[in-house]
Amino acid sequence: DAAAGALSLPEVSVGVPGLGRPALGFEKLRIALDAVDVVKQSAAVAEVALVGARVVVDAKSKTPVPAIAKPAGAEAAAAEASAAQEPASAAEPAEPAKPWTWSVRKARLERAVVELEGGAEPLPIGVDAEIGELSSEPGSRWPVTLRVAQGEGSLGVDGTLAIDPLAFDGKLAIRELALAPLLSRIDAPAVGLLRQGKARAELSIGLATDLHVSGTLGLAGL
């Protein structure tokens, strides 16, 4: 009744009409299972690793991620199918299913690239992230790291995260992050006026019932 082992999916690419390159792809997705017990309804995952992912993002579009855009006519077809269905007869409410318990020792995103549209050429943004000790246990806290790189600039997050209830405790560091290339690719008032400027920050962040932020935040070369 239990399963263990590893699953791997290499070299995946997703194309969409009108885009001359893959909208989404990755080099490898690997999932290592410690144990999945169907009877006890529990799953223990050793690692989830996504390596070399690339995704196109257009912040000015109604569908910012083209890879998840609905095909033309999909909404109309869904509306017709819904209208054709007869109303379901009233039934006794079923008892809620027993929830699964789960844990993930480590999940990581390695060498990912977000290709941000909106300029003459896509703007590549590198992303690496890792989160550990994920669990369905209420109140569990998960160590998390995030690294974002664009050109010579970077953004880093280190801390612990909880989902239920939402909480975070950690640090945010920004190093020489050029703002003009990023802001020119979003729709916001007066972003085109910014010719240059680099963001810097050293912040401590605490989020529980309230948000507390301390540290320094600044701009250089504005």
PDB file of C-alpha atoms in Angstrom:
ATOM      1  CA  ASP A   1       0.000   0.000   0.000  1.00  0.00           C
ATOM      2  CA  ALA A   2       3.043   2.298   0.054  1.00  0.00           C
ATOM      3  CA  ALA A   3       5.192   3.607  -2.757  1.00  0.00           C
ATOM      4  CA  ALA A   4       8.708   5.058  -2.799  1.00  0.00           C
ATOM      5  CA  GLY A   5      11.244   6.034  -5.430  1.00  0.00           C
ATOM      6  CA  ALA A   6      11.833   8.863  -7.863  1.00  0.00           C
ATOM      7  CA  LEU A   7      10.059  10.397 -10.836  1.00  0.00           C
ATOM      8  CA  SER A   8      11.845  12.450 -13.474  1.00  0.00           C
ATOM      9  CA  LEU A   9      10.590  14.443 -16.439  1.00  0.00           C
ATOM     10  CA  PRO A  10      13.292  15.905 -18.733  1.00  0.00           C
ATOM     11  CA  GLU A  11      13.264  18.497 -21.523  1.00  0.00           C
ATOM     12  CA  VAL A  12       9.720  19.873 -21.534  1.00  0.00           C
ATOM     13  CA  SER A  13       8.741  22.737 -23.847  1.00  0.00           C
ATOM     14  CA  VAL A  14       5.355  24.443 -24.281  1.00  0.00           C
ATOM     15  CA  GLY A  15       4.577  26.646 -27.271  1.00  0.00           C
ATOM     16  CA  VAL A  16       1.685  29.050 -27.866  1.00  0.00           C
ATOM     17  CA  PRO A  17       0.428  30.638 -31.116  1.00  0.00           C
ATOM     18  CA  GLY A  18       2.044  33.936 -32.045  1.00  0.00           C
ATOM     19  CA  LEU A  19       5.200  33.476 -29.955  1.00  0.00           C
ATOM     20  CA  GLY A  20       8.345  32.545 -31.816  1.00  0.00           C
ATOM     21  CA  ARG A  21       9.933  30.699 -28.892  1.00  0.00           C
ATOM     22  CA  PRO A  22       8.716  28.388 -26.110  1.00  0.00           C
ATOM     23  CA  ALA A  23       6.391  30.118 -23.645  1.00  0.00           C
ATOM     24  CA  LEU A  24       7.355  27.674 -20.917  1.00  0.00           C
ATOM     25  CA  GLY A  25       9.930  24.954 -20.550  1.00  0.00           C
ATOM     26  CA  PHE A  26      12.425  23.320 -18.255  1.00  0.00           C
ATOM     27  CA  GLU A  27      15.463  21.045 -18.407  1.00  0.00           C
ATOM     28  CA  LYS A  28      14.361  18.629 -15.683  1.00  0.00           C
ATOM     29  CA  LEU A  29      11.705  18.071 -13.045  1.00  0.00           C
ATOM     30  CA  ARG A  30      12.597  15.468 -10.408  1.00  0.00           C
ATOM     31  CA  ILE A  31      10.474  14.262  -7.491  1.00  0.00           C
ATOM     32  CA  ALA A  32      11.999  11.898  -4.925  1.00  0.00           C
ATOM     33  CA  LEU A  33       9.470  10.074  -2.723  1.00  0.00           C
ATOM     34  CA  ASP A  34      10.285   8.708   0.728  1.00  0.00           C
ATOM     35  CA  ALA A  35       6.898   7.047   1.136  1.00  0.00           C
ATOM     36  CA  VAL A  36       3.334   7.467  -0.114  1.00  0.00           C
ATOM     37  CA  ASP A  37       0.840   5.425   1.928  1.00  0.00           C
ATOM     38  CA  VAL A  38      -2.639   5.285   0.376  1.00  0.00           C
ATOM     39  CA  VAL A  39      -4.213   3.539   3.374  1.00  0.00           C
ATOM     40  CA  LYS A  40      -2.897   6.017   5.940  1.00  0.00           C
ATOM     41  CA  GLN A  41      -3.336   8.856   3.422  1.00  0.00           C
ATOM     42  CA  SER A  42       0.115  10.253   4.021  1.00  0.00           C
ATOM     43  CA  ALA A  43       2.868  11.354   1.661  1.00  0.00           C
ATOM     44  CA  ALA A  44       6.486  12.053   2.538  1.00  0.00           C
ATOM     45  CA  VAL A  45       8.524  13.645  -0.259  1.00  0.00           C
ATOM     46  CA  ALA A  46      12.296  13.891   0.017  1.00  0.00           C
ATOM     47  CA  GLU A  47      12.846  16.497  -2.706  1.00  0.00           C
ATOM     48  CA  VAL A  48      11.185  18.351  -5.542  1.00  0.00           C
ATOM     49  CA  ALA A  49      13.674  19.956  -7.948  1.00  0.00           C
ATOM     50  CA  LEU A  50      12.919  22.038 -11.030  1.00  0.00           C
ATOM     51  CA  VAL A  51      16.074  22.803 -13.011  1.00  0.00           C
ATOM     52  CA  GLY A  52      16.565  25.207 -15.919  1.00  0.00           C
ATOM     53  CA  ALA A  53      13.007  26.486 -16.117  1.00  0.00           C
ATOM     54  CA  ARG A  54      12.177  29.344 -18.503  1.00  0.00           C
ATOM     55  CA  VAL A  55       8.870  31.218 -18.638  1.00  0.00           C
ATOM     56  CA  VAL A  56       7.736  34.170 -20.755  1.00  0.00           C
ATOM     57  CA  VAL A  57       5.915  36.925 -18.837  1.00  0.00           C
ATOM     58  CA  ASP A  58       4.223  39.988 -20.327  1.00  0.00           C
ATOM     59  CA  ALA A  59       3.111  42.283 -17.505  1.00  0.00           C
ATOM     60  CA  LYS A  60       1.249  44.568 -19.950  1.00  0.00           C
ATOM     61  CA  SER A  61      -0.924  41.766 -21.310  1.00  0.00           C
ATOM     62  CA  LYS A  62      -4.348  40.664 -20.066  1.00  0.00           C
ATOM     63  CA  THR A  63      -2.761  37.228 -19.754  1.00  0.00           C
ATOM     64  CA  PRO A  64       0.666  37.936 -18.211  1.00  0.00           C
ATOM     65  CA  VAL A  65       1.807  34.310 -18.606  1.00  0.00           C
ATOM     66  CA  PRO A  66       1.094  33.245 -22.224  1.00  0.00           C
ATOM     67  CA  ALA A  67       1.586  29.565 -21.395  1.00  0.00           C
ATOM     68  CA  ILE A  68      -1.651  29.506 -19.374  1.00  0.00           C
ATOM     69  CA  ALA A  69      -3.766  31.539 -21.807  1.00  0.00           C
ATOM     70  CA  LYS A  70      -7.085  29.912 -22.678  1.00  0.00           C
ATOM     71  CA  PRO A  71      -7.487  28.823 -26.317  1.00  0.00           C
ATOM     72  CA  ALA A  72      -9.700  31.005 -28.501  1.00  0.00           C
ATOM     73  CA  GLY A  73     -13.351  30.124 -27.996  1.00  0.00           C
ATOM     74  CA  ALA A  74     -12.743  28.170 -24.781  1.00  0.00           C
ATOM     75  CA  GLU A  75     -14.896  30.464 -22.621  1.00  0.00           C
ATOM     76  CA  ALA A  76     -17.827  30.348 -25.061  1.00  0.00           C
ATOM     77  CA  ALA A  77     -17.642  26.558 -25.261  1.00  0.00           C
ATOM     78  CA  ALA A  78     -17.587  26.283 -21.474  1.00  0.00           C
ATOM     79  CA  ALA A  79     -20.620  28.572 -21.191  1.00  0.00           C
ATOM     80  CA  GLU A  80     -22.561  26.477 -23.721  1.00  0.00           C
ATOM     81  CA  ALA A  81     -21.685  23.251 -21.908  1.00  0.00           C
ATOM     82  CA  SER A  82     -22.773  24.735 -18.591  1.00  0.00           C
ATOM     83  CA  ALA A  83     -26.081  25.929 -20.012  1.00  0.00           C
ATOM     84  CA  ALA A  84     -26.762  22.486 -21.505  1.00  0.00           C
ATOM     85  CA  GLN A  85     -26.407  20.720 -18.183  1.00  0.00           C
ATOM     86  CA  GLU A  86     -29.601  19.969 -16.303  1.00  0.00           C
ATOM     87  CA  PRO A  87     -29.839  21.137 -12.686  1.00  0.00           C
ATOM     88  CA  ALA A  88     -28.581  18.455 -10.357  1.00  0.00           C
ATOM     89  CA  SER A  89     -31.133  16.994  -7.989  1.00  0.00           C
ATOM     90  CA  ALA A  90     -30.795  17.849  -4.329  1.00  0.00           C
ATOM     91  CA  ALA A  91     -28.792  15.265  -2.438  1.00  0.00           C
ATOM     92  CA  GLU A  92     -27.715  14.690   1.110  1.00  0.00           C
ATOM     93  CA  PRO A  93     -24.406  16.463   1.789  1.00  0.00           C
ATOM     94  CA  ALA A  94     -21.547  13.978   1.802  1.00  0.00           C
ATOM     95  CA  GLU A  95     -19.206  13.724   4.741  1.00  0.00           C
ATOM     96  CA  PRO A  96     -15.950  15.571   4.112  1.00  0.00           C
ATOM     97  CA  ALA A  97     -13.138  13.334   2.963  1.00  0.00           C
ATOM     98  CA  LYS A  98     -10.314  12.630   5.372  1.00  0.00           C
ATOM     99  CA  PRO A  99      -7.472  15.039   4.510  1.00  0.00           C
ATOM    100  CA  TRP A 100      -4.078  13.709   3.521  1.00  0.00           C
ATOM    101  CA  THR A 101      -1.049  14.542   5.614  1.00  0.00           C
ATOM    102  CA  TRP A 102       2.101  15.426   3.718  1.00  0.00           C
ATOM    103  CA  SER A 103       5.646  16.686   4.060  1.00  0.00           C
ATOM    104  CA  VAL A 104       8.357  17.835   1.656  1.00  0.00           C
ATOM    105  CA  ARG A 105      11.896  17.866   3.003  1.00  0.00           C
ATOM    106  CA  LYS A 106      13.156  20.252   0.325  1.00  0.00           C
ATOM    107  CA  ALA A 107      11.845  21.983  -2.795  1.00  0.00           C
ATOM    108  CA  ARG A 108      14.198  23.961  -5.000  1.00  0.00           C
ATOM    109  CA  LEU A 109      14.145  26.033  -8.157  1.00  0.00           C
ATOM    110  CA  GLU A 110      17.548  26.080  -9.859  1.00  0.00           C
ATOM    111  CA  ARG A 111      18.724  28.304 -12.738  1.00  0.00           C
ATOM    112  CA  ALA A 112      15.238  29.519 -13.629  1.00  0.00           C
ATOM    113  CA  VAL A 113      14.818  32.462 -16.015  1.00  0.00           C
ATOM    114  CA  VAL A 114      11.834  34.786 -16.373  1.00  0.00           C
ATOM    115  CA  GLU A 115      11.817  36.391 -19.833  1.00  0.00           C
ATOM    116  CA  LEU A 116      10.033  39.721 -19.284  1.00  0.00           C
ATOM    117  CA  GLU A 117       8.408  41.063 -22.439  1.00  0.00           C
ATOM    118  CA  GLY A 118       7.609  44.701 -23.182  1.00  0.00           C
ATOM    119  CA  GLY A 119      10.812  46.030 -24.731  1.00  0.00           C
ATOM    120  CA  ALA A 120      12.775  45.648 -27.950  1.00  0.00           C
ATOM    121  CA  GLU A 121      14.217  42.438 -26.488  1.00  0.00           C
ATOM    122  CA  PRO A 122      13.035  40.221 -23.619  1.00  0.00           C
ATOM    123  CA  LEU A 123      14.610  41.098 -20.272  1.00  0.00           C
ATOM    124  CA  PRO A 124      16.048  37.936 -18.628  1.00  0.00           C
ATOM    125  CA  ILE A 125      15.635  37.703 -14.853  1.00  0.00           C
ATOM    126  CA  GLY A 126      17.384  34.842 -13.092  1.00  0.00           C
ATOM    127  CA  VAL A 127      15.659  33.118 -10.186  1.00  0.00           C
ATOM    128  CA  ASP A 128      16.940  30.539  -7.696  1.00  0.00           C
ATOM    129  CA  ALA A 129      14.896  29.487  -4.669  1.00  0.00           C
ATOM    130  CA  GLU A 130      14.760  26.824  -2.004  1.00  0.00           C
ATOM    131  CA  ILE A 131      12.242  26.022   0.716  1.00  0.00           C
ATOM    132  CA  GLY A 132      12.565  23.263   3.262  1.00  0.00           C
ATOM    133  CA  GLU A 133      10.638  21.271   5.835  1.00  0.00           C
ATOM    134  CA  LEU A 134       7.233  21.885   4.245  1.00  0.00           C
ATOM    135  CA  SER A 135       4.426  20.146   6.074  1.00  0.00           C
ATOM    136  CA  SER A 136       0.646  19.975   6.336  1.00  0.00           C
ATOM    137  CA  GLU A 137       0.984  20.308  10.115  1.00  0.00           C
ATOM    138  CA  PRO A 138      -0.864  23.469  11.236  1.00  0.00           C
ATOM    139  CA  GLY A 139       1.444  26.267  12.304  1.00  0.00           C
ATOM    140  CA  SER A 140       4.559  24.742  10.716  1.00  0.00           C
ATOM    141  CA  ARG A 141       7.244  27.200   9.617  1.00  0.00           C
ATOM    142  CA  TRP A 142       9.431  26.667   6.579  1.00  0.00           C
ATOM    143  CA  PRO A 143      12.934  28.071   5.942  1.00  0.00           C
ATOM    144  CA  VAL A 144      13.037  29.822   2.587  1.00  0.00           C
ATOM    145  CA  THR A 145      15.677  31.487   0.413  1.00  0.00           C
ATOM    146  CA  LEU A 146      15.153  33.408  -2.807  1.00  0.00           C
ATOM    147  CA  ARG A 147      17.706  34.940  -5.171  1.00  0.00           C
ATOM    148  CA  VAL A 148      16.703  37.151  -8.104  1.00  0.00           C
ATOM    149  CA  ALA A 149      19.324  38.546 -10.473  1.00  0.00           C
ATOM    150  CA  GLN A 150      18.998  41.069 -13.274  1.00  0.00           C
ATOM    151  CA  GLY A 151      22.184  42.309 -14.893  1.00  0.00           C
ATOM    152  CA  GLU A 152      24.529  43.441 -12.104  1.00  0.00           C
ATOM    153  CA  GLY A 153      21.670  43.830  -9.623  1.00  0.00           C
ATOM    154  CA  SER A 154      20.137  41.322  -7.264  1.00  0.00           C
ATOM    155  CA  LEU A 155      17.397  40.765  -4.710  1.00  0.00           C
ATOM    156  CA  GLY A 156      17.635  38.219  -1.925  1.00  0.00           C
ATOM    157  CA  VAL A 157      15.234  36.933   0.699  1.00  0.00           C
ATOM    158  CA  ASP A 158      16.180  34.745   3.680  1.00  0.00           C
ATOM    159  CA  GLY A 159      13.779  33.770   6.433  1.00  0.00           C
ATOM    160  CA  THR A 160      11.016  31.489   7.631  1.00  0.00           C
ATOM    161  CA  LEU A 161       7.530  31.321   6.144  1.00  0.00           C
ATOM    162  CA  ALA A 162       4.206  30.020   7.453  1.00  0.00           C
ATOM    163  CA  ILE A 163       1.020  29.756   5.409  1.00  0.00           C
ATOM    164  CA  ASP A 164      -1.732  29.007   7.940  1.00  0.00           C
ATOM    165  CA  PRO A 165      -1.810  31.565   9.436  1.00  0.00           C
ATOM    166  CA  LEU A 166       0.338  33.641   7.070  1.00  0.00           C
ATOM    167  CA  ALA A 167       3.578  34.745   8.724  1.00  0.00           C
ATOM    168  CA  PHE A 168       7.140  35.621   7.715  1.00  0.00           C
ATOM    169  CA  ASP A 169      10.284  36.495   9.625  1.00  0.00           C
ATOM    170  CA  GLY A 170      13.486  37.284   7.786  1.00  0.00           C
ATOM    171  CA  LYS A 171      15.584  39.690   5.775  1.00  0.00           C
ATOM    172  CA  LEU A 172      15.386  41.344   2.355  1.00  0.00           C
ATOM    173  CA  ALA A 173      18.541  42.574   0.624  1.00  0.00           C
ATOM    174  CA  ILE A 174      18.643  44.519  -2.648  1.00  0.00           C
ATOM    175  CA  ARG A 175      21.954  45.248  -4.374  1.00  0.00           C
ATOM    176  CA  GLU A 176      22.221  47.758  -7.244  1.00  0.00           C
ATOM    177  CA  LEU A 177      18.969  46.643  -8.868  1.00  0.00           C
ATOM    178  CA  ALA A 178      18.401  48.738 -12.014  1.00  0.00           C
ATOM    179  CA  LEU A 179      14.817  50.040 -11.983  1.00  0.00           C
ATOM    180  CA  ALA A 180      14.408  51.536 -15.476  1.00  0.00           C
ATOM    181  CA  PRO A 181      14.555  48.204 -17.409  1.00  0.00           C
ATOM    182  CA  LEU A 182      11.976  46.669 -15.053  1.00  0.00           C
ATOM    183  CA  LEU A 183       9.554  49.600 -14.824  1.00  0.00           C
ATOM    184  CA  SER A 184       9.537  50.159 -18.586  1.00  0.00           C
ATOM    185  CA  ARG A 185       7.886  46.751 -18.952  1.00  0.00           C
ATOM    186  CA  ILE A 186       4.871  47.427 -16.730  1.00  0.00           C
ATOM    187  CA  ASP A 187       1.821  49.681 -17.093  1.00  0.00           C
ATOM    188  CA  ALA A 188       1.961  52.352 -14.386  1.00  0.00           C
ATOM    189  CA  PRO A 189       1.742  56.167 -14.369  1.00  0.00           C
ATOM    190  CA  ALA A 190       4.932  58.026 -15.319  1.00  0.00           C
ATOM    191  CA  VAL A 191       7.197  54.961 -15.430  1.00  0.00           C
ATOM    192  CA  GLY A 192       8.555  56.198 -18.752  1.00  0.00           C
ATOM    193  CA  LEU A 193      10.028  59.274 -17.034  1.00  0.00           C
ATOM    194  CA  LEU A 194      12.588  57.197 -15.152  1.00  0.00           C
ATOM    195  CA  ARG A 195      15.803  57.080 -17.154  1.00  0.00           C
ATOM    196  CA  GLN A 196      18.032  55.424 -14.583  1.00  0.00           C
ATOM    197  CA  GLY A 197      18.231  54.556 -10.921  1.00  0.00           C
ATOM    198  CA  LYS A 198      19.324  51.638  -8.773  1.00  0.00           C
ATOM    199  CA  ALA A 199      17.538  50.309  -5.703  1.00  0.00           C
ATOM    200  CA  ARG A 200      19.355  49.306  -2.532  1.00  0.00           C
ATOM    201  CA  ALA A 201      17.908  47.852   0.658  1.00  0.00           C
ATOM    202  CA  GLU A 202      18.784  46.075   3.890  1.00  0.00           C
ATOM    203  CA  LEU A 203      15.498  45.288   5.612  1.00  0.00           C
ATOM    204  CA  SER A 204      14.320  43.079   8.444  1.00  0.00           C
ATOM    205  CA  ILE A 205      10.697  41.998   7.968  1.00  0.00           C
ATOM    206  CA  GLY A 206       8.295  40.491  10.461  1.00  0.00           C
ATOM    207  CA  LEU A 207       4.753  39.577   9.442  1.00  0.00           C
ATOM    208  CA  ALA A 208       2.235  38.024  11.805  1.00  0.00           C
ATOM    209  CA  THR A 209      -0.912  39.856  12.872  1.00  0.00           C
ATOM    210  CA  ASP A 210       0.941  43.053  11.911  1.00  0.00           C
ATOM    211  CA  LEU A 211       3.740  43.922   9.502  1.00  0.00           C
ATOM    212  CA  HIS A 212       6.967  45.297  10.977  1.00  0.00           C
ATOM    213  CA  VAL A 213       9.816  46.524   8.753  1.00  0.00           C
ATOM    214  CA  SER A 214      13.124  48.079   9.842  1.00  0.00           C
ATOM    215  CA  GLY A 215      16.379  48.892   8.094  1.00  0.00           C
ATOM    216  CA  THR A 216      17.455  51.040   5.160  1.00  0.00           C
ATOM    217  CA  LEU A 217      15.970  51.590   1.718  1.00  0.00           C
ATOM    218  CA  GLY A 218      17.399  53.885  -0.919  1.00  0.00           C
ATOM    219  CA  LEU A 219      17.995  54.892  -4.518  1.00  0.00           C
ATOM    220  CA  ALA A 220      21.289  55.655  -6.229  1.00  0.00           C
ATOM    221  CA  GLY A 221      22.040  57.372  -9.533  1.00  0.00           C
ATOM    222  CA  LEU A 222      18.482  58.636  -9.953  1.00  0.00           C
TER     223      LEU A 222
END
